[in-house]
């Protein structure tokens, strides 16, 4: 191994070590004290409930672990958005699991909580998966009610989704394992079956204090909306249980008897590990985002037997397209190429830029994958589309539009991994969040923004200096240098994959070695939902 390989390996392993430490801290939710309070009440935590419910030693693909990271500092923070969500297995059956984390502000809903819950429901709806809600929430976080209550993608959207999923025939099961108040009470009761844990679970539109204030009635919460009331008097809930474990056991028994739906029919062979060692990704992928590398070196460490059948290898070389298998599943891969190649005019570094011929190639490849029912995997390390007179005269906008059109209308499931740069329109063309990838994850090496930090900082500096000059103010070279640093630091913070993950622009940040597992579980989930016929619409030629 050469010096460059060792340098890359050290840097990426450090980034992954930082990632794993951040994961461990985030999974503590509200901290040890709050966890102890849950246990003292005889309750499991949100993560303990999910671990108890799902099959032992099975995989759990968490969605939105870093939601809310670094946000709401004035309110004390909201790790993981106050809710745990992901795809897991119950009796070998894939499902979406959602559990309020009562160690975080008593499970109250922040704006990011609503966004994360809607994302979990979206995953269930897109993939026709059953969903389980483990409810333990104090309701809307009132100091921020204007950012969570009334808009289209706010709190109320989840109940609309409850109704839509019911009409789609998707199984929804809920367990009330703590507080369930106000509008939040509709979520479990709009599910197919609702359980409640005795003495710790309660559900009502208004608690005892509000009832007293509103109508003057004196009543305690247990009598108002406890397990006995709703199982024996109102009939709102279906069964009550003495503790969390008994309730979760009942849910497991329900899953043992759910029927099966027709599959989409994606092809899967026997899974085979890559021939090239996957951990060598750490060495072949450079952290320095201006360094060239061959994306095929990365692909061969992700795909079964390291076998990759490239499509049009001699044409449109700044994009690599081809067929492979990941954990047995047939996939079509589209990846940016950043290696240095020899041309008639000398050496050229591709730099992850999309040219007209590359966009044309990708559009054709996407259509082929849809024709053959092959899921698509995008590996983003893109600087954007080529600019300049030669590119414009060559029709880069037209060819870029072809690629975006084909990708946007693709009906086979799409999975996106941001492994390096994700800048400008390149983010869109390579199936960014706006284009409905079934799952989208970032490596710790990712950066997501309109343009690179250096380019953006210089542009923003020019705007700021021009504004100051227009006001008749002068700026010294030293002040200009300090201003550039201030702008660069702020912009670089926003480039971070954790910044994107905290806002759910991506579903999470993963170790590169987790990529195969995410693809495999994602396609397995997608295989539950039949796909529509591909119709690309109008593409200008």
C-alpha positions as semicolon CSV with decimal commas, in nm:
position;residue;x (nm);y (nm);z (nm)
1;X;0,000;0,000;0,000
2;X;0,134;0,348;-0,088
3;X;0,160;0,654;0,132
4;X;-0,153;0,813;-0,017
5;X;-0,357;0,501;0,061
6;X;-0,238;0,502;0,424
7;X;-0,315;0,871;0,459
8;X;-0,669;0,822;0,325
9;X;-0,722;0,522;0,551
10;X;-0,614;0,709;0,864
11;X;-0,833;1,010;0,786
12;X;-1,150;0,814;0,706
13;X;-1,107;0,580;1,002
14;X;-1,081;0,890;1,223
15;X;-1,402;1,029;1,072
16;X;-1,575;0,695;1,128
17;X;-1,450;0,682;1,488
18;X;-1,600;1,026;1,544
19;X;-1,922;0,906;1,382
20;X;-1,951;0,602;1,611
21;X;-1,886;0,818;1,920
22;X;-2,155;1,062;1,808
23;X;-2,397;0,773;1,748
24;X;-2,337;0,637;2,098
25;X;-2,396;0,975;2,261
26;X;-2,708;1,048;2,057
27;X;-2,862;0,711;2,144
28;X;-2,855;0,811;2,511
29;X;-3,144;1,048;2,434
30;X;-3,211;1,271;2,733
31;X;-2,925;1,116;2,931
32;X;-2,872;0,864;3,210
33;X;-3,082;1,052;3,467
34;X;-3,387;1,058;3,240
35;X;-3,336;0,692;3,148
36;X;-3,334;0,603;3,518
37;X;-3,659;0,794;3,567
38;X;-3,818;0,579;3,296
39;X;-3,697;0,261;3,464
40;X;-3,815;0,381;3,807
41;X;-4,165;0,409;3,660
42;X;-4,143;0,049;3,540
43;X;-4,112;0,163;3,179
44;X;-3,864;0,069;2,910
45;X;-3,698;0,344;2,707
46;X;-3,787;0,394;2,340
47;X;-3,478;0,204;2,222
48;X;-3,534;-0,076;2,473
49;X;-3,891;-0,114;2,351
50;X;-3,779;-0,142;1,990
51;X;-3,502;-0,387;2,080
52;X;-3,749;-0,602;2,276
53;X;-4,009;-0,595;1,998
54;X;-3,791;-0,681;1,701
55;X;-3,636;-1,020;1,629
56;X;-3,325;-1,095;1,832
57;X;-2,996;-1,051;1,645
58;X;-3,182;-0,900;1,350
59;X;-3,076;-0,586;1,166
60;X;-3,232;-0,249;1,244
61;X;-3,188;0,028;0,987
62;X;-3,229;0,352;1,179
63;X;-3,373;0,654;1,004
64;X;-3,301;1,003;1,132
65;X;-3,066;0,919;1,419
66;X;-2,911;1,266;1,397
67;X;-3,240;1,453;1,345
68;X;-3,231;1,771;1,552
69;X;-2,854;1,748;1,609
70;X;-2,727;2,091;1,708
71;X;-3,076;2,241;1,688
72;X;-3,300;2,396;1,958
73;X;-3,010;2,486;2,188
74;X;-3,223;2,745;2,370
75;X;-3,480;2,475;2,448
76;X;-3,218;2,230;2,575
77;X;-3,181;2,034;2,251
78;X;-3,380;1,751;2,097
79;X;-3,154;1,448;2,028
80;X;-3,288;1,225;1,751
81;X;-3,586;1,457;1,726
82;X;-3,726;1,296;2,041
83;X;-3,829;0,983;1,852
84;X;-3,662;0,660;1,738
85;X;-3,755;0,531;1,391
86;X;-3,635;0,275;1,141
87;X;-3,691;-0,048;0,952
88;X;-3,678;-0,368;1,154
89;X;-3,803;-0,727;1,160
90;X;-4,080;-0,888;1,365
91;X;-4,118;-1,263;1,309
92;X;-3,898;-1,225;1,002
93;X;-4,128;-0,963;0,853
94;X;-4,002;-0,616;0,768
95;X;-4,186;-0,324;0,924
96;X;-4,139;0,039;1,020
97;X;-4,096;0,099;1,394
98;X;-4,159;0,440;1,557
99;X;-4,115;0,505;1,930
100;X;-4,143;0,836;2,114
101;X;-3,845;0,898;2,341
102;X;-3,989;1,018;2,672
103;X;-3,637;1,093;2,801
104;X;-3,635;1,395;2,565
105;X;-3,876;1,664;2,690
106;X;-4,126;1,392;2,790
107;X;-4,151;1,292;2,424
108;X;-4,288;1,633;2,323
109;X;-4,308;1,713;1,953
110;X;-4,062;1,968;1,816
111;X;-4,083;2,075;1,449
112;X;-3,815;1,819;1,358
113;X;-4,013;1,550;1,545
114;X;-4,307;1,602;1,310
115;X;-4,079;1,592;1,008
116;X;-3,919;1,268;1,125
117;X;-4,253;1,101;1,199
118;X;-4,377;1,197;0,855
119;X;-4,058;1,054;0,705
120;X;-4,119;0,723;0,884
121;X;-4,476;0,713;0,753
122;X;-4,346;0,796;0,405
123;X;-4,109;0,497;0,418
124;X;-4,400;0,272;0,519
125;X;-4,625;0,407;0,243
126;X;-4,366;0,393;-0,036
127;X;-4,268;0,037;0,050
128;X;-4,608;-0,095;0,164
129;X;-4,469;-0,194;0,503
130;X;-4,665;-0,244;0,826
131;X;-4,594;0,024;1,086
132;X;-4,588;0,009;1,466
133;X;-4,624;0,321;1,683
134;X;-4,501;0,300;2,043
135;X;-4,658;0,612;2,189
136;X;-4,520;0,798;2,491
137;X;-4,550;1,169;2,428
138;X;-4,656;1,486;2,607
139;X;-4,782;1,628;2,276
140;X;-4,680;1,944;2,094
141;X;-4,390;2,144;2,243
142;X;-4,600;2,454;2,313
143;X;-4,327;2,721;2,294
144;X;-4,284;2,627;1,926
145;X;-4,646;2,546;1,842
146;X;-4,652;2,792;1,550
147;X;-4,376;2,589;1,378
148;X;-4,543;2,252;1,423
149;X;-4,921;2,288;1,431
150;X;-5,099;2,438;1,129
151;X;-4,905;2,388;0,805
152;X;-4,934;2,111;0,545
153;X;-4,625;1,917;0,657
154;X;-4,684;1,976;1,030
155;X;-4,831;1,771;1,315
156;X;-5,173;1,710;1,159
157;X;-5,029;1,551;0,845
158;X;-4,957;1,229;1,037
159;X;-5,330;1,171;1,098
160;X;-5,401;1,229;0,730
161;X;-5,135;0,967;0,660
162;X;-5,301;0,731;0,910
163;X;-5,617;0,748;0,703
164;X;-5,434;0,716;0,370
165;X;-5,237;0,412;0,488
166;X;-5,557;0,250;0,608
167;X;-5,711;0,295;0,263
168;X;-5,395;0,143;0,111
169;X;-5,439;-0,167;0,324
170;X;-5,124;-0,107;0,528
171;X;-5,128;-0,257;0,877
172;X;-5,091;0,000;1,157
173;X;-5,056;-0,111;1,517
174;X;-5,019;0,121;1,815
175;X;-4,929;0,079;2,180
176;X;-4,996;0,356;2,431
177;X;-4,709;0,313;2,675
178;X;-4,711;0,655;2,839
179;X;-4,880;0,988;2,780
180;X;-5,089;1,037;2,469
181;X;-5,263;1,371;2,475
182;X;-5,464;1,620;2,270
183;X;-5,440;1,580;1,891
184;X;-5,177;1,311;1,936
185;X;-5,451;1,083;2,069
186;X;-5,577;1,033;1,715
187;X;-5,263;0,856;1,594
188;X;-5,306;0,531;1,791
189;X;-5,684;0,532;1,761
190;X;-5,668;0,575;1,382
191;X;-5,450;0,263;1,374
192;X;-5,599;-0,083;1,317
193;X;-5,546;-0,196;1,674
194;X;-5,448;0,000;1,985
195;X;-5,309;-0,147;2,306
196;X;-5,245;0,032;2,635
197;X;-5,021;-0,039;2,934
198;X;-5,203;-0,027;3,268
199;X;-5,113;0,254;3,512
200;X;-4,844;0,407;3,286
201;X;-5,042;0,456;2,965
202;X;-5,309;0,726;2,933
203;X;-5,495;0,885;2,645
204;X;-5,726;1,188;2,641
205;X;-5,792;1,503;2,443
206;X;-5,733;1,716;2,754
207;X;-5,566;1,623;3,082
208;X;-5,714;1,672;3,428
209;X;-5,571;2,023;3,474
210;X;-5,714;2,148;3,146
211;X;-6,048;1,976;3,214
212;X;-6,065;2,160;3,549
213;X;-5,986;2,492;3,381
214;X;-6,225;2,436;3,090
215;X;-6,536;2,291;3,253
216;X;-6,463;2,289;3,626
217;X;-6,467;1,909;3,659
218;X;-6,238;1,751;3,921
219;X;-6,099;1,419;3,796
220;X;-5,762;1,240;3,801
221;X;-5,582;1,136;3,483
222;X;-5,619;0,763;3,544
223;X;-5,998;0,784;3,578
224;X;-6,014;1,031;3,290
225;X;-5,816;0,830;3,038
226;X;-5,630;0,534;3,187
227;X;-5,622;0,174;3,068
228;X;-5,926;0,059;3,267
229;X;-6,137;0,351;3,144
230;X;-6,058;0,297;2,778
231;X;-6,066;-0,084;2,775
232;X;-6,373;-0,130;2,994
233;X;-6,579;0,188;2,963
234;X;-6,511;0,385;2,643
235;X;-6,385;0,100;2,426
236;X;-6,128;0,337;2,274
237;X;-5,842;0,088;2,322
238;X;-5,856;-0,285;2,248
239;X;-5,646;-0,452;2,519
240;X;-5,460;-0,353;2,834
241;X;-5,141;-0,509;2,966
242;X;-4,962;-0,503;3,302
243;X;-4,627;-0,384;3,164
244;X;-4,435;-0,288;2,851
245;X;-4,304;-0,639;2,790
246;X;-4,649;-0,802;2,789
247;X;-4,777;-0,538;2,549
248;X;-4,485;-0,587;2,311
249;X;-4,525;-0,966;2,326
250;X;-4,884;-0,923;2,208
251;X;-4,770;-0,710;1,912
252;X;-4,518;-0,978;1,816
253;X;-4,798;-1,235;1,820
254;X;-5,006;-1,017;1,587
255;X;-4,722;-1,003;1,334
256;X;-4,697;-1,380;1,339
257;X;-5,037;-1,397;1,168
258;X;-5,036;-1,115;0,911
259;X;-5,084;-1,226;0,550
260;X;-4,848;-1,151;0,263
261;X;-4,886;-0,925;-0,040
262;X;-4,767;-0,963;-0,397
263;X;-4,402;-0,866;-0,441
264;X;-4,254;-0,621;-0,691
265;X;-4,029;-0,894;-0,828
266;X;-3,679;-0,752;-0,802
267;X;-3,420;-1,017;-0,877
268;X;-3,205;-1,165;-0,603
269;X;-2,938;-1,432;-0,624
270;X;-2,742;-1,587;-0,338
271;X;-2,555;-1,305;-0,160
272;X;-2,178;-1,309;-0,209
273;X;-1,923;-1,075;-0,045
274;X;-1,701;-0,858;-0,264
275;X;-1,379;-1,021;-0,385
276;X;-1,194;-0,697;-0,310
277;X;-1,186;-0,624;0,064
278;X;-1,462;-0,373;0,155
279;X;-1,249;-0,213;0,426
280;X;-1,007;-0,101;0,153
281;X;-1,262;0,170;0,069
282;X;-1,098;0,364;0,352
283;X;-0,773;0,373;0,157
284;X;-0,887;0,410;-0,206
285;X;-1,130;0,696;-0,135
286;X;-0,954;1,028;-0,067
287;X;-1,075;1,269;0,201
288;X;-0,910;1,551;0,006
289;X;-1,193;1,637;-0,233
290;X;-0,967;1,772;-0,507
291;X;-0,766;1,450;-0,533
292;X;-0,856;1,224;-0,828
293;X;-0,951;0,858;-0,779
294;X;-1,113;0,584;-0,983
295;X;-1,472;0,532;-0,869
296;X;-1,452;0,175;-0,996
297;X;-1,215;0,105;-0,706
298;X;-1,498;0,200;-0,469
299;X;-1,770;0,014;-0,661
300;X;-1,574;-0,311;-0,669
301;X;-1,554;-0,305;-0,289
302;X;-1,931;-0,263;-0,259
303;X;-2,067;-0,519;-0,507
304;X;-2,090;-0,898;-0,493
305;X;-1,777;-1,077;-0,618
306;X;-1,650;-0,728;-0,714
307;X;-1,817;-0,790;-1,051
308;X;-1,943;-0,483;-1,236
309;X;-2,079;-0,482;-1,593
310;X;-2,017;-0,131;-1,718
311;X;-2,257;0,036;-1,961
312;X;-2,103;0,247;-2,242
313;X;-1,756;0,253;-2,078
314;X;-1,602;0,450;-2,368
315;X;-1,869;0,720;-2,379
316;X;-1,964;0,988;-2,128
317;X;-1,674;0,899;-1,902
318;X;-1,749;1,145;-1,620
319;X;-2,035;0,918;-1,515
320;X;-1,994;0,545;-1,454
321;X;-2,306;0,336;-1,519
322;X;-2,342;-0,038;-1,494
323;X;-2,503;-0,348;-1,350
324;X;-2,401;-0,546;-1,043
325;X;-2,541;-0,725;-0,740
326;X;-2,536;-0,604;-0,381
327;X;-2,607;-0,870;-0,120
328;X;-2,760;-1,072;-0,401
329;X;-2,994;-0,799;-0,528
330;X;-2,957;-0,688;-0,891
331;X;-2,884;-0,314;-0,909
332;X;-2,800;-0,047;-1,161
333;X;-2,527;0,186;-1,034
334;X;-2,470;0,547;-1,142
335;X;-2,157;0,706;-0,995
336;X;-1,951;1,017;-1,060
337;X;-1,603;0,957;-1,193
338;X;-1,312;1,163;-1,059
339;X;-1,005;0,995;-1,203
340;X;-0,748;1,156;-1,431
341;X;-0,767;1,034;-1,793
342;X;-0,551;1,087;-2,100
343;X;-0,703;1,274;-2,393
344;X;-0,568;1,405;-2,723
345;X;-0,504;1,735;-2,548
346;X;-0,322;1,575;-2,257
347;X;-0,436;1,465;-1,911
348;X;-0,778;1,572;-1,784
349;X;-0,910;1,536;-1,430
350;X;-1,279;1,456;-1,443
351;X;-1,348;1,606;-1,101
352;X;-1,702;1,472;-1,070
353;X;-1,836;1,714;-1,332
354;X;-2,129;1,598;-1,548
355;X;-2,081;1,664;-1,921
356;X;-2,346;1,645;-2,197
357;X;-2,246;1,298;-2,313
358;X;-2,245;1,169;-1,954
359;X;-2,595;1,304;-1,888
360;X;-2,719;1,147;-2,212
361;X;-2,565;0,812;-2,116
362;X;-2,720;0,821;-1,767
363;X;-3,067;0,900;-1,906
364;X;-3,050;0,599;-2,139
365;X;-2,922;0,376;-1,858
366;X;-3,203;0,482;-1,623
367;X;-3,458;0,395;-1,890
368;X;-3,300;0,053;-1,937
369;X;-3,311;-0,019;-1,562
370;X;-3,680;0,073;-1,554
371;X;-3,750;-0,150;-1,852
372;X;-3,582;-0,443;-1,671
373;X;-3,710;-0,370;-1,317
374;X;-3,361;-0,312;-1,177
375;X;-3,336;-0,079;-0,872
376;X;-3,098;0,217;-0,903
377;X;-2,811;0,310;-0,671
378;X;-2,658;0,658;-0,701
379;X;-2,310;0,727;-0,561
380;X;-2,276;1,104;-0,543
381;X;-1,941;1,278;-0,563
382;X;-2,049;1,555;-0,796
383;X;-1,930;1,910;-0,848
384;X;-2,216;1,999;-1,082
385;X;-2,273;2,023;-1,457
386;X;-2,006;2,153;-1,693
387;X;-2,022;2,527;-1,759
388;X;-1,874;2,760;-2,020
389;X;-1,942;2,845;-2,385
390;X;-1,839;2,505;-2,521
391;X;-2,074;2,323;-2,282
392;X;-2,360;2,566;-2,344
393;X;-2,321;2,547;-2,722
394;X;-2,311;2,168;-2,694
395;X;-2,652;2,164;-2,524
396;X;-2,558;2,083;-2,165
397;X;-2,892;2,220;-2,039
398;X;-3,087;1,999;-2,280
399;X;-2,887;1,685;-2,197
400;X;-2,898;1,760;-1,826
401;X;-3,275;1,796;-1,852
402;X;-3,292;1,452;-2,017
403;X;-3,114;1,296;-1,722
404;X;-3,324;1,477;-1,463
405;X;-3,644;1,386;-1,648
406;X;-3,557;1,017;-1,671
407;X;-3,442;1,005;-1,308
408;X;-3,746;1,195;-1,174
409;X;-3,991;0,969;-1,361
410;X;-3,810;0,648;-1,271
411;X;-4,049;0,404;-1,103
412;X;-3,794;0,149;-0,984
413;X;-3,673;0,232;-0,631
414;X;-3,377;0,467;-0,608
415;X;-3,114;0,470;-0,331
416;X;-2,870;0,756;-0,293
417;X;-2,538;0,771;-0,110
418;X;-2,350;1,099;-0,085
419;X;-1,992;0,984;-0,055
420;X;-1,811;1,308;-0,138
421;X;-1,923;1,634;-0,296
422;X;-2,290;1,707;-0,362
423;X;-2,299;2,050;-0,518
424;X;-2,557;2,247;-0,712
425;X;-2,766;2,087;-0,985
426;X;-2,543;1,781;-0,959
427;X;-2,723;1,700;-0,633
428;X;-3,053;1,703;-0,822
429;X;-2,941;1,502;-1,124
430;X;-2,784;1,235;-0,903
431;X;-3,114;1,181;-0,718
432;X;-3,091;1,419;-0,425
433;X;-3,357;1,437;-0,155
434;X;-3,596;1,635;-0,378
435;X;-3,626;1,337;-0,616
436;X;-3,769;1,082;-0,373
437;X;-3,495;0,826;-0,321
438;X;-3,638;0,545;-0,108
439;X;-3,340;0,596;0,124
440;X;-3,063;0,856;0,120
441;X;-2,754;0,833;0,341
442;X;-2,424;1,019;0,358
443;X;-2,073;0,902;0,437
444;X;-1,877;1,109;0,692
445;X;-1,679;1,243;0,393
446;X;-1,986;1,408;0,236
447;X;-2,047;1,777;0,172
448;X;-2,383;1,914;0,056
449;X;-2,436;2,268;-0,070
450;X;-2,506;2,488;-0,373
451;X;-2,130;2,514;-0,431
452;X;-1,801;2,430;-0,259
453;X;-1,695;2,618;0,052
454;X;-1,413;2,806;-0,116
455;X;-1,625;2,919;-0,413
456;X;-1,918;3,021;-0,195
457;X;-1,705;3,207;0,058
458;X;-1,531;3,413;-0,211
459;X;-1,864;3,494;-0,375
460;X;-2,024;3,593;-0,044
461;X;-1,717;3,802;0,043
462;X;-1,741;3,993;-0,285
463;X;-2,108;4,068;-0,216
464;X;-2,034;4,185;0,140
465;X;-1,739;4,407;0,035
466;X;-1,943;4,561;-0,248
467;X;-2,225;4,634;-0,005
468;X;-1,988;4,804;0,239
469;X;-1,832;5,012;-0,038
470;X;-2,178;5,118;-0,155
471;X;-2,235;5,251;0,198
472;X;-1,917;5,453;0,169
473;X;-1,721;5,227;0,403
474;X;-1,368;5,104;0,343
475;X;-1,228;4,766;0,444
476;X;-0,861;4,693;0,506
477;X;-0,689;4,378;0,374
478;X;-0,673;4,245;0,733
479;X;-1,047;4,306;0,785
480;X;-1,120;4,142;0,452
481;X;-0,915;3,838;0,555
482;X;-1,102;3,809;0,888
483;X;-1,435;3,850;0,712
484;X;-1,345;3,573;0,467
485;X;-1,258;3,342;0,755
486;X;-1,587;3,419;0,931
487;X;-1,787;3,350;0,615
488;X;-1,586;3,034;0,534
489;X;-1,628;2,888;0,885
490;X;-2,004;2,949;0,886
491;X;-2,048;2,804;0,538
492;X;-1,831;2,500;0,614
493;X;-2,051;2,419;0,916
494;X;-2,345;2,401;0,678
495;X;-2,154;2,170;0,441
496;X;-2,126;1,900;0,710
497;X;-2,319;1,574;0,659
498;X;-2,439;1,611;1,020
499;X;-2,593;1,947;0,935
500;X;-2,785;1,770;0,656
501;X;-2,878;1,476;0,880
502;X;-3,002;1,703;1,159
503;X;-3,254;1,853;0,915
504;X;-3,339;1,517;0,754
505;X;-3,200;1,616;0,416
506;X;-3,043;1,271;0,446
507;X;-3,170;0,975;0,649
508;X;-2,841;0,943;0,834
509;X;-2,463;0,939;0,826
510;X;-2,310;0,592;0,793
511;X;-1,975;0,420;0,794
512;X;-1,896;0,333;0,427
513;X;-1,896;-0,037;0,529
514;X;-2,269;-0,006;0,611
515;X;-2,356;0,081;0,251
516;X;-2,422;-0,277;0,140
517;X;-2,657;-0,338;0,434
518;X;-2,856;-0,021;0,364
519;X;-2,900;-0,113;-0,003
520;X;-3,000;-0,469;0,078
521;X;-3,258;-0,377;0,344
522;X;-3,385;-0,095;0,125
523;X;-3,449;-0,317;-0,176
524;X;-3,603;-0,584;0,045
525;X;-3,843;-0,320;0,173
526;X;-3,914;-0,185;-0,176
527;X;-3,989;-0,536;-0,299
528;X;-4,312;-0,525;-0,093
529;X;-4,461;-0,258;-0,321
530;X;-4,558;-0,318;-0,682
531;X;-4,414;-0,058;-0,918
532;X;-4,595;0,143;-1,184
533;X;-4,510;0,133;-1,552
534;X;-4,225;0,369;-1,641
535;X;-4,329;0,670;-1,851
536;X;-4,051;0,919;-1,902
537;X;-4,273;1,189;-2,054
538;X;-4,133;1,432;-2,310
539;X;-3,755;1,431;-2,358
540;X;-3,612;1,673;-2,611
541;X;-3,358;1,505;-2,839
